[in-house]
Amino acid sequence: MKWKFQPINILLFSFFCFPSMGQLKLVDTKATKQTKALYTNLHYLSKKAVLFGHQDDLAYGIGWKNEPGRSDIKEVCGDYPAVYGWELSKIGAPMNIDSVDFKNMIEWIKESYQRGGINTISWHLDNLKTGGNSWDNTPSVKEILPGGSAHQLYLDKLDLFVDFIKKLKVRGQKIPILFRPFHEHTGNWFWWGAKHCSPEEYIALWQFTVKYLRDENKLHNLIYVYATDVFKNKEHYLERYPGDDFVDVLAYDDYHHIKSKKGTDKLAERLTMLVEMAEERGKFAALSETGLETVSIENWWTDILLDGIQKSETGSQIAYVMVWRNGYPGHYYAPYPGHKCAPDFVKFKQSPFTLFESDLPNMYKMPKL
Ligand code: BMA
């Protein structure tokens, strides 16, 4: 039976599992009411269930683009995802790197917020030293830090980011956003990756960014998500960790150990470490990106993804899992009507453990605990 948000459940649950509920601390002590509520609700739900997310869900799917109300997820299982991922690469241009119109993105974020959904933003920032894209891994972190040759260019980009975030408002309420910059940095494919900057530089970049957004620009609707790629152990994960005062969510992306049943031992092992590290800090964890390109295994959703997440009791306590975009035939991570994995996705959706948009309580209202 699906776990229900009845007052008695909340009371009992919080008493046993969440004694310090009222004391969650965000990077931004001035975070808006709705942002604090979202963080608290996610933390709380993480102990019990996992929210499902999908990148660019409302923007396009396989065989369609920009069609109001559409979503491959909804068309397969009858509900929207609980979490929507968006990408800001090329901010300042009319469209992002994946041809999503920024004006439409703003509307989709508002629309999903009004339905009770949650939005997260990633940023494949161009290499500002060379003018290349984020995969141009010419070292440049030092150059965009204060005193560096491309620092002003970075400030200009951050100002575009600030303008974008300021437009995310509904009835005067600023929409809370889970912001996940400089991700997968244990890998080497982006210019902010492990081989292209020192831990000190990465940390300085992160801290500078938080201070610029929060303190200089007074954005108070951001929840900061630190997301590595795969990692060997806790020490490796924390090598570039910017500090408890600069991170709200401990996340990681994993496309490596999700390709077969065998790999899920590694997935479970990492999720366990992640949840432990988050708990020790009074924060929560997330599997910020994953997926099997073209979902070539028919029962992948239940037998690999869900089973992998649930394999370890501790590891299962992540707040959400998000799969990547349905870009084009050959590059998609979610089902669409008629795909061979669709029936299994419906089973995944029906699991009492997975939460989709209409399963959510009011995430923007502080739970009474
Ligand atoms: C990658 C791929 C690219 C895309 C990029 C940024 O993983 O999906 O096609 O441009 O993410 O969204």
CSV table of C-alpha atoms and ligand atoms in Angstrom, one decimal:
chain,number,residue,atom,x,y,z
A,1,MET,CA,0.0,0.0,0.0
A,2,LYS,CA,1.2,3.4,-0.8
A,3,TRP,CA,2.5,5.4,2.1
A,4,LYS,CA,0.1,8.1,2.9
A,5,PHE,CA,0.6,11.6,4.3
A,6,GLN,CA,-1.6,11.1,7.3
A,7,PRO,CA,-0.9,13.2,10.4
A,8,ILE,CA,-0.3,10.1,12.5
A,9,ASN,CA,2.3,8.7,10.0
A,10,ILE,CA,4.1,12.0,9.9
A,11,LEU,CA,4.1,12.2,13.7
A,12,LEU,CA,5.4,8.7,14.3
A,13,PHE,CA,7.8,8.8,11.5
A,14,SER,CA,9.3,12.1,12.5
A,15,PHE,CA,9.6,11.1,16.1
A,16,PHE,CA,11.6,7.9,15.3
A,17,CYS,CA,13.6,9.0,12.3
A,18,PHE,CA,13.9,12.7,12.2
A,19,PRO,CA,14.3,14.2,15.6
A,20,SER,CA,16.1,17.3,14.4
A,21,MET,CA,13.6,18.1,11.7
A,22,GLY,CA,13.2,21.7,12.6
A,23,GLN,CA,16.9,22.4,12.5
A,24,LEU,CA,17.9,21.7,8.9
A,25,LYS,CA,20.3,24.3,7.8
A,26,LEU,CA,20.6,25.5,4.2
A,27,VAL,CA,23.6,27.2,2.6
A,28,ASP,CA,21.4,30.2,2.4
A,29,THR,CA,20.1,31.1,5.9
A,30,LYS,CA,17.9,33.7,4.2
A,31,ALA,CA,16.3,31.1,1.8
A,32,THR,CA,12.7,31.8,1.1
A,33,LYS,CA,9.9,30.0,3.0
A,34,GLN,CA,9.2,27.8,0.0
A,35,THR,CA,12.8,26.9,-0.5
A,36,LYS,CA,13.2,25.9,3.2
A,37,ALA,CA,10.0,23.9,2.9
A,38,LEU,CA,11.1,22.1,-0.2
A,39,TYR,CA,14.4,21.2,1.4
A,40,THR,CA,12.7,19.9,4.5
A,41,ASN,CA,10.2,17.9,2.6
A,42,LEU,CA,12.8,16.4,0.4
A,43,HIS,CA,14.9,15.5,3.4
A,44,TYR,CA,11.9,14.0,5.1
A,45,LEU,CA,10.7,12.0,2.0
A,46,SER,CA,14.2,10.7,1.3
A,47,LYS,CA,13.9,8.3,4.2
A,48,LYS,CA,10.8,6.7,2.8
A,49,ALA,CA,10.6,7.0,-0.9
A,50,VAL,CA,12.4,8.2,-4.1
A,51,LEU,CA,11.1,10.9,-6.4
A,52,PHE,CA,11.4,10.3,-10.1
A,53,GLY,CA,12.9,13.0,-12.4
A,54,HIS,CA,13.5,13.5,-16.1
A,55,GLN,CA,15.6,16.0,-17.9
A,56,ASP,CA,13.8,18.3,-20.4
A,57,ASP,CA,10.6,16.4,-19.8
A,58,LEU,CA,8.2,19.1,-21.0
A,59,ALA,CA,10.3,20.5,-23.8
A,60,TYR,CA,10.4,17.5,-26.2
A,61,GLY,CA,10.3,13.8,-26.4
A,62,ILE,CA,10.7,11.1,-29.1
A,63,GLY,CA,8.8,12.4,-32.1
A,64,TRP,CA,7.5,15.7,-30.7
A,65,LYS,CA,8.8,19.1,-29.6
A,66,ASN,CA,7.1,22.1,-27.9
A,67,GLU,CA,3.7,20.7,-27.6
A,68,PRO,CA,1.7,22.0,-24.6
A,69,GLY,CA,1.0,19.5,-21.9
A,70,ARG,CA,3.1,16.7,-23.5
A,71,SER,CA,5.6,14.6,-21.7
A,72,ASP,CA,6.8,11.1,-22.7
A,73,ILE,CA,6.7,10.1,-19.0
A,74,LYS,CA,3.0,11.1,-18.7
A,75,GLU,CA,2.1,9.5,-21.9
A,76,VAL,CA,3.6,6.2,-20.8
A,77,CYS,CA,2.4,6.1,-17.1
A,78,GLY,CA,-0.3,8.7,-16.7
A,79,ASP,CA,1.6,11.1,-14.4
A,80,TYR,CA,4.3,13.7,-14.8
A,81,PRO,CA,7.7,13.2,-13.1
A,82,ALA,CA,8.2,14.7,-9.7
A,83,VAL,CA,11.5,16.4,-10.7
A,84,TYR,CA,12.2,18.3,-13.9
A,85,GLY,CA,15.8,18.8,-15.0
A,86,TRP,CA,16.8,21.9,-17.1
A,87,GLU,CA,20.0,22.9,-18.7
A,88,LEU,CA,21.4,26.5,-19.0
A,89,SER,CA,24.3,26.0,-21.4
A,90,LYS,CA,24.3,29.0,-23.8
A,91,ILE,CA,22.3,31.2,-21.5
A,92,GLY,CA,22.2,34.6,-23.1
A,93,ALA,CA,21.3,33.1,-26.5
A,94,PRO,CA,17.7,32.4,-27.4
A,95,MET,CA,18.1,28.6,-27.1
A,96,ASN,CA,20.2,26.3,-24.9
A,97,ILE,CA,22.7,23.7,-26.2
A,98,ASP,CA,19.8,21.3,-26.9
A,99,SER,CA,17.6,23.8,-28.7
A,100,VAL,CA,15.3,24.5,-25.8
A,101,ASP,CA,14.1,28.0,-26.0
A,102,PHE,CA,14.9,29.8,-22.7
A,103,LYS,CA,11.6,31.7,-22.8
A,104,ASN,CA,9.7,28.4,-23.0
A,105,MET,CA,11.9,26.9,-20.3
A,106,ILE,CA,10.8,29.7,-17.9
A,107,GLU,CA,7.1,28.9,-18.7
A,108,TRP,CA,7.6,25.2,-18.2
A,109,ILE,CA,9.3,25.8,-14.9
A,110,LYS,CA,6.4,27.9,-13.7
A,111,GLU,CA,3.9,25.4,-15.0
A,112,SER,CA,5.5,22.5,-13.2
A,113,TYR,CA,5.9,24.5,-10.0
A,114,GLN,CA,2.2,25.4,-10.1
A,115,ARG,CA,1.4,21.7,-10.4
A,116,GLY,CA,3.6,21.0,-7.3
A,117,GLY,CA,6.6,19.6,-9.2
A,118,ILE,CA,10.3,20.3,-8.4
A,119,ASN,CA,12.9,21.9,-10.7
A,120,THR,CA,16.6,21.3,-10.9
A,121,ILE,CA,19.1,23.2,-13.1
A,122,SER,CA,22.5,22.0,-14.5
A,123,TRP,CA,24.9,24.2,-16.4
A,124,HIS,CA,27.3,22.9,-19.1
A,125,LEU,CA,29.1,26.2,-19.0
A,126,ASP,CA,31.3,27.0,-22.0
A,127,ASN,CA,35.1,27.2,-21.5
A,128,LEU,CA,35.4,31.0,-21.0
A,129,LYS,CA,39.1,31.0,-21.6
A,130,THR,CA,39.0,29.5,-25.0
A,131,GLY,CA,35.5,30.1,-26.2
A,132,GLY,CA,35.0,26.4,-26.6
A,133,ASN,CA,32.2,24.4,-25.0
A,134,SER,CA,32.3,22.6,-21.6
A,135,TRP,CA,34.0,19.5,-23.2
A,136,ASP,CA,37.0,21.7,-24.2
A,137,ASN,CA,39.0,20.7,-21.2
A,138,THR,CA,41.7,23.3,-21.6
A,139,PRO,CA,42.4,24.2,-17.9
A,140,SER,CA,40.5,27.5,-17.1
A,141,VAL,CA,39.2,27.4,-13.6
A,142,LYS,CA,42.0,29.6,-12.4
A,143,GLU,CA,41.3,32.0,-15.2
A,144,ILE,CA,37.7,32.6,-14.2
A,145,LEU,CA,38.4,33.1,-10.5
A,146,PRO,CA,39.0,36.6,-9.2
A,147,GLY,CA,42.3,38.0,-10.7
A,148,GLY,CA,42.1,35.6,-13.7
A,149,SER,CA,42.0,36.7,-17.3
A,150,ALA,CA,38.4,35.4,-17.9
A,151,HIS,CA,37.0,36.5,-14.5
A,152,GLN,CA,34.9,39.3,-16.0
A,153,LEU,CA,33.5,36.9,-18.6
A,154,TYR,CA,32.4,34.6,-15.7
A,155,LEU,CA,30.7,37.4,-13.9
A,156,ASP,CA,28.9,38.3,-17.1
A,157,LYS,CA,27.6,34.7,-17.3
A,158,LEU,CA,26.6,34.6,-13.7
A,159,ASP,CA,24.7,37.9,-14.3
A,160,LEU,CA,22.8,36.1,-17.1
A,161,PHE,CA,22.1,33.3,-14.7
A,162,VAL,CA,20.8,35.7,-12.0
A,163,ASP,CA,18.5,37.4,-14.6
A,164,PHE,CA,17.1,34.0,-15.5
A,165,ILE,CA,16.5,32.9,-11.9
A,166,LYS,CA,14.8,36.2,-11.2
A,167,LYS,CA,12.3,35.5,-13.9
A,168,LEU,CA,11.2,32.3,-12.1
A,169,LYS,CA,8.4,33.7,-10.1
A,170,VAL,CA,4.7,32.8,-9.7
A,171,ARG,CA,2.3,35.1,-7.9
A,172,GLY,CA,5.2,36.9,-6.3
A,173,GLN,CA,6.7,33.6,-5.1
A,174,LYS,CA,10.3,32.9,-6.2
A,175,ILE,CA,10.4,29.3,-7.4
A,176,PRO,CA,12.9,27.2,-5.5
A,177,ILE,CA,15.5,25.6,-7.7
A,178,LEU,CA,18.0,22.8,-7.0
A,179,PHE,CA,21.1,24.2,-8.6
A,180,ARG,CA,23.7,21.7,-9.7
A,181,PRO,CA,26.7,23.5,-11.2
A,182,PHE,CA,30.2,22.0,-12.2
A,183,HIS,CA,28.9,18.4,-12.1
A,184,GLU,CA,30.7,15.1,-12.7
A,185,HIS,CA,34.0,16.7,-11.7
A,186,THR,CA,35.5,13.3,-10.6
A,187,GLY,CA,35.6,12.7,-14.4
A,188,ASN,CA,37.9,14.5,-16.9
A,189,TRP,CA,35.5,15.4,-19.8
A,190,PHE,CA,34.6,18.9,-18.6
A,191,TRP,CA,37.1,21.8,-18.1
A,192,TRP,CA,36.3,21.7,-14.4
A,193,GLY,CA,37.1,18.0,-14.2
A,194,ALA,CA,39.6,16.5,-11.8
A,195,LYS,CA,42.6,16.6,-14.1
A,196,HIS,CA,42.1,20.2,-15.2
A,197,CYS,CA,42.0,22.0,-11.9
A,198,SER,CA,43.3,21.4,-8.3
A,199,PRO,CA,40.9,20.7,-5.5
A,200,GLU,CA,41.6,24.1,-4.1
A,201,GLU,CA,40.7,25.8,-7.4
A,202,TYR,CA,37.5,23.8,-7.7
A,203,ILE,CA,36.5,24.6,-4.1
A,204,ALA,CA,37.4,28.3,-4.7
A,205,LEU,CA,35.2,28.4,-7.8
A,206,TRP,CA,32.3,26.8,-6.0
A,207,GLN,CA,32.5,29.1,-3.0
A,208,PHE,CA,32.9,32.2,-5.1
A,209,THR,CA,29.8,31.2,-7.1
A,210,VAL,CA,27.7,30.7,-4.0
A,211,LYS,CA,28.8,34.0,-2.5
A,212,TYR,CA,28.2,35.8,-5.7
A,213,LEU,CA,24.7,34.5,-6.2
A,214,ARG,CA,23.6,34.5,-2.6
A,215,ASP,CA,25.4,37.5,-1.1
A,216,GLU,CA,26.0,39.9,-4.0
A,217,ASN,CA,22.9,39.1,-5.9
A,218,LYS,CA,20.5,38.1,-3.1
A,219,LEU,CA,19.2,35.0,-4.8
A,220,HIS,CA,17.4,33.2,-2.0
A,221,ASN,CA,15.6,30.4,-3.8
A,222,LEU,CA,18.6,28.2,-4.6
A,223,ILE,CA,19.4,24.8,-3.1
A,224,TYR,CA,23.0,23.9,-3.9
A,225,VAL,CA,23.6,20.4,-5.2
A,226,TYR,CA,27.2,19.0,-5.3
A,227,ALA,CA,27.3,16.2,-7.8
A,228,THR,CA,30.4,14.1,-8.7
A,229,ASP,CA,30.6,11.4,-11.2
A,230,VAL,CA,31.4,7.9,-9.9
A,231,PHE,CA,33.8,7.8,-7.0
A,232,LYS,CA,36.0,5.2,-5.3
A,233,ASN,CA,35.3,5.9,-1.7
A,234,LYS,CA,34.2,8.7,0.7
A,235,GLU,CA,37.6,10.3,0.6
A,236,HIS,CA,37.5,10.5,-3.2
A,237,TYR,CA,34.0,12.0,-3.1
A,238,LEU,CA,35.0,14.6,-0.6
A,239,GLU,CA,38.3,15.5,-2.2
A,240,ARG,CA,36.7,18.6,-3.8
A,241,TYR,CA,33.8,19.1,-1.4
A,242,PRO,CA,33.4,22.8,-0.9
A,243,GLY,CA,32.3,22.4,2.7
A,244,ASP,CA,29.1,22.0,4.7
A,245,ASP,CA,28.4,25.7,4.6
A,246,PHE,CA,28.4,25.6,0.8
A,247,VAL,CA,26.5,22.4,-0.1
A,248,ASP,CA,22.9,21.4,0.6
A,249,VAL,CA,22.6,18.1,-1.3
A,250,LEU,CA,25.2,15.4,-1.7
A,251,ALA,CA,24.7,13.8,-5.1
A,252,TYR,CA,26.4,11.9,-7.9
A,253,ASP,CA,25.8,10.9,-11.5
A,254,ASP,CA,26.1,7.3,-12.4
A,255,TYR,CA,25.9,5.9,-16.0
A,256,HIS,CA,28.6,3.3,-15.3
A,257,HIS,CA,27.0,0.8,-12.9
A,258,ILE,CA,23.5,0.7,-14.2
A,259,LYS,CA,24.1,-1.3,-17.4
A,260,SER,CA,23.5,-4.7,-15.9
A,261,LYS,CA,22.2,-6.4,-12.8
A,262,LYS,CA,25.8,-7.1,-11.8
A,263,GLY,CA,26.6,-3.4,-11.7
A,264,THR,CA,23.9,-2.6,-9.2
A,265,ASP,CA,26.1,-3.9,-6.3
A,266,LYS,CA,28.4,-0.9,-7.0
A,267,LEU,CA,25.5,1.4,-7.3
A,268,ALA,CA,24.2,0.3,-4.0
A,269,GLU,CA,27.6,0.6,-2.4
A,270,ARG,CA,28.0,4.2,-3.6
A,271,LEU,CA,24.5,5.2,-2.7
A,272,THR,CA,25.1,3.9,0.8
A,273,MET,CA,28.3,5.9,1.1
A,274,LEU,CA,26.5,9.0,-0.2
A,275,VAL,CA,23.6,8.7,2.2
A,276,GLU,CA,26.0,8.2,5.1
A,277,MET,CA,28.0,11.3,4.2
A,278,ALA,CA,24.8,13.3,3.8
A,279,GLU,CA,23.3,12.1,7.1
A,280,GLU,CA,26.4,12.9,9.0
A,281,ARG,CA,26.0,16.4,7.8
A,282,GLY,CA,22.3,16.8,8.4
A,283,LYS,CA,21.7,16.9,4.6
A,284,PHE,CA,20.2,14.5,2.1
A,285,ALA,CA,21.5,12.6,-1.0
A,286,ALA,CA,20.4,12.2,-4.6
A,287,LEU,CA,21.2,10.2,-7.7
A,288,SER,CA,21.3,13.4,-9.8
A,289,GLU,CA,21.7,11.7,-13.2
A,290,THR,CA,21.5,8.2,-14.5
A,291,GLY,CA,20.1,6.2,-17.2
A,292,LEU,CA,20.7,3.5,-19.8
A,293,GLU,CA,20.8,5.0,-23.3
A,294,THR,CA,17.9,3.7,-25.4
A,295,VAL,CA,16.8,1.6,-22.4
A,296,SER,CA,17.8,-1.5,-24.2
A,297,ILE,CA,17.0,-3.8,-21.3
A,298,GLU,CA,13.3,-4.4,-21.2
A,299,ASN,CA,12.9,-4.7,-17.4
A,300,TRP,CA,15.6,-2.1,-16.6
A,301,TRP,CA,13.4,0.1,-14.5
A,302,THR,CA,12.4,-2.5,-11.9
A,303,ASP,CA,15.1,-5.1,-12.2
A,304,ILE,CA,18.1,-2.8,-12.4
A,305,LEU,CA,17.3,0.8,-11.4
A,306,LEU,CA,14.7,0.2,-8.6
A,307,ASP,CA,16.4,-3.0,-7.4
A,308,GLY,CA,19.8,-1.2,-7.3
A,309,ILE,CA,18.4,1.7,-5.3
A,310,GLN,CA,16.6,-0.6,-2.9
A,311,LYS,CA,19.4,-3.1,-2.5
A,312,SER,CA,20.8,-1.4,0.6
A,313,GLU,CA,18.5,0.1,3.2
A,314,THR,CA,20.7,3.0,3.8
A,315,GLY,CA,21.4,3.6,0.1
A,316,SER,CA,17.7,3.6,-0.7
A,317,GLN,CA,17.4,6.8,1.3
A,318,ILE,CA,18.1,9.1,-1.5
A,319,ALA,CA,15.6,11.9,-2.2
A,320,TYR,CA,15.4,11.6,-6.0
A,321,VAL,CA,16.7,9.9,-9.1
A,322,MET,CA,16.7,11.7,-12.4
A,323,VAL,CA,17.2,10.2,-15.8
A,324,TRP,CA,18.6,12.1,-18.7
A,325,ARG,CA,16.8,13.6,-21.7
A,326,ASN,CA,14.8,12.0,-24.5
A,327,GLY,CA,17.0,13.8,-27.1
A,328,TYR,CA,16.5,11.8,-30.3
A,329,PRO,CA,16.3,8.2,-31.5
A,330,GLY,CA,19.6,6.8,-30.4
A,331,HIS,CA,20.0,9.2,-27.4
A,332,TYR,CA,17.1,8.8,-25.0
A,333,TYR,CA,16.8,7.6,-21.4
A,334,ALA,CA,13.1,7.5,-20.6
A,335,PRO,CA,10.4,5.4,-22.2
A,336,TYR,CA,7.9,6.8,-24.8
A,337,PRO,CA,4.6,5.2,-25.8
A,338,GLY,CA,5.3,1.9,-27.7
A,339,HIS,CA,8.8,1.5,-26.4
A,340,LYS,CA,9.5,-2.1,-25.3
A,341,CYS,CA,10.4,-0.9,-21.7
A,342,ALA,CA,7.1,1.0,-21.3
A,343,PRO,CA,5.2,-1.8,-19.4
A,344,ASP,CA,8.1,-2.2,-17.0
A,345,PHE,CA,8.2,1.6,-16.5
A,346,VAL,CA,4.5,1.4,-15.5
A,347,LYS,CA,5.5,-1.2,-12.9
A,348,PHE,CA,8.2,1.1,-11.7
A,349,LYS,CA,5.7,3.9,-11.4
A,350,GLN,CA,3.3,1.7,-9.5
A,351,SER,CA,5.9,0.7,-6.9
A,352,PRO,CA,4.9,2.3,-3.6
A,353,PHE,CA,8.5,3.4,-3.3
A,354,THR,CA,8.6,5.8,-6.3
A,355,LEU,CA,6.9,9.1,-6.2
A,356,PHE,CA,5.7,11.0,-9.3
A,357,GLU,CA,4.2,14.5,-9.4
A,358,SER,CA,0.7,13.7,-8.3
A,359,ASP,CA,2.0,11.6,-5.4
A,360,LEU,CA,3.7,14.6,-3.8
A,361,PRO,CA,2.5,16.4,-0.7
A,362,ASN,CA,2.7,20.2,-0.9
A,363,MET,CA,6.5,20.4,-1.2
A,364,TYR,CA,6.4,24.2,-0.7
A,365,LYS,CA,4.7,24.2,2.6
A,366,MET,CA,6.7,23.4,5.8
A,367,PRO,CA,5.4,20.1,7.2
A,368,LYS,CA,4.0,20.4,10.7
A,369,LEU,CA,6.3,18.2,12.8
B,1,BMA,C1,24.8,15.4,-22.8
B,1,BMA,C2,24.1,15.0,-24.1
B,1,BMA,C3,24.2,16.1,-25.1
B,1,BMA,C4,23.7,17.4,-24.4
B,1,BMA,C5,24.3,17.7,-23.1
B,1,BMA,C6,23.8,18.9,-22.4
B,1,BMA,O1,24.7,14.4,-21.9
B,1,BMA,O2,22.7,14.7,-23.8
B,1,BMA,O3,23.5,15.8,-26.2
B,1,BMA,O4,23.9,18.5,-25.3
B,1,BMA,O5,24.2,16.6,-22.3
B,1,BMA,O6,22.4,18.8,-22.1
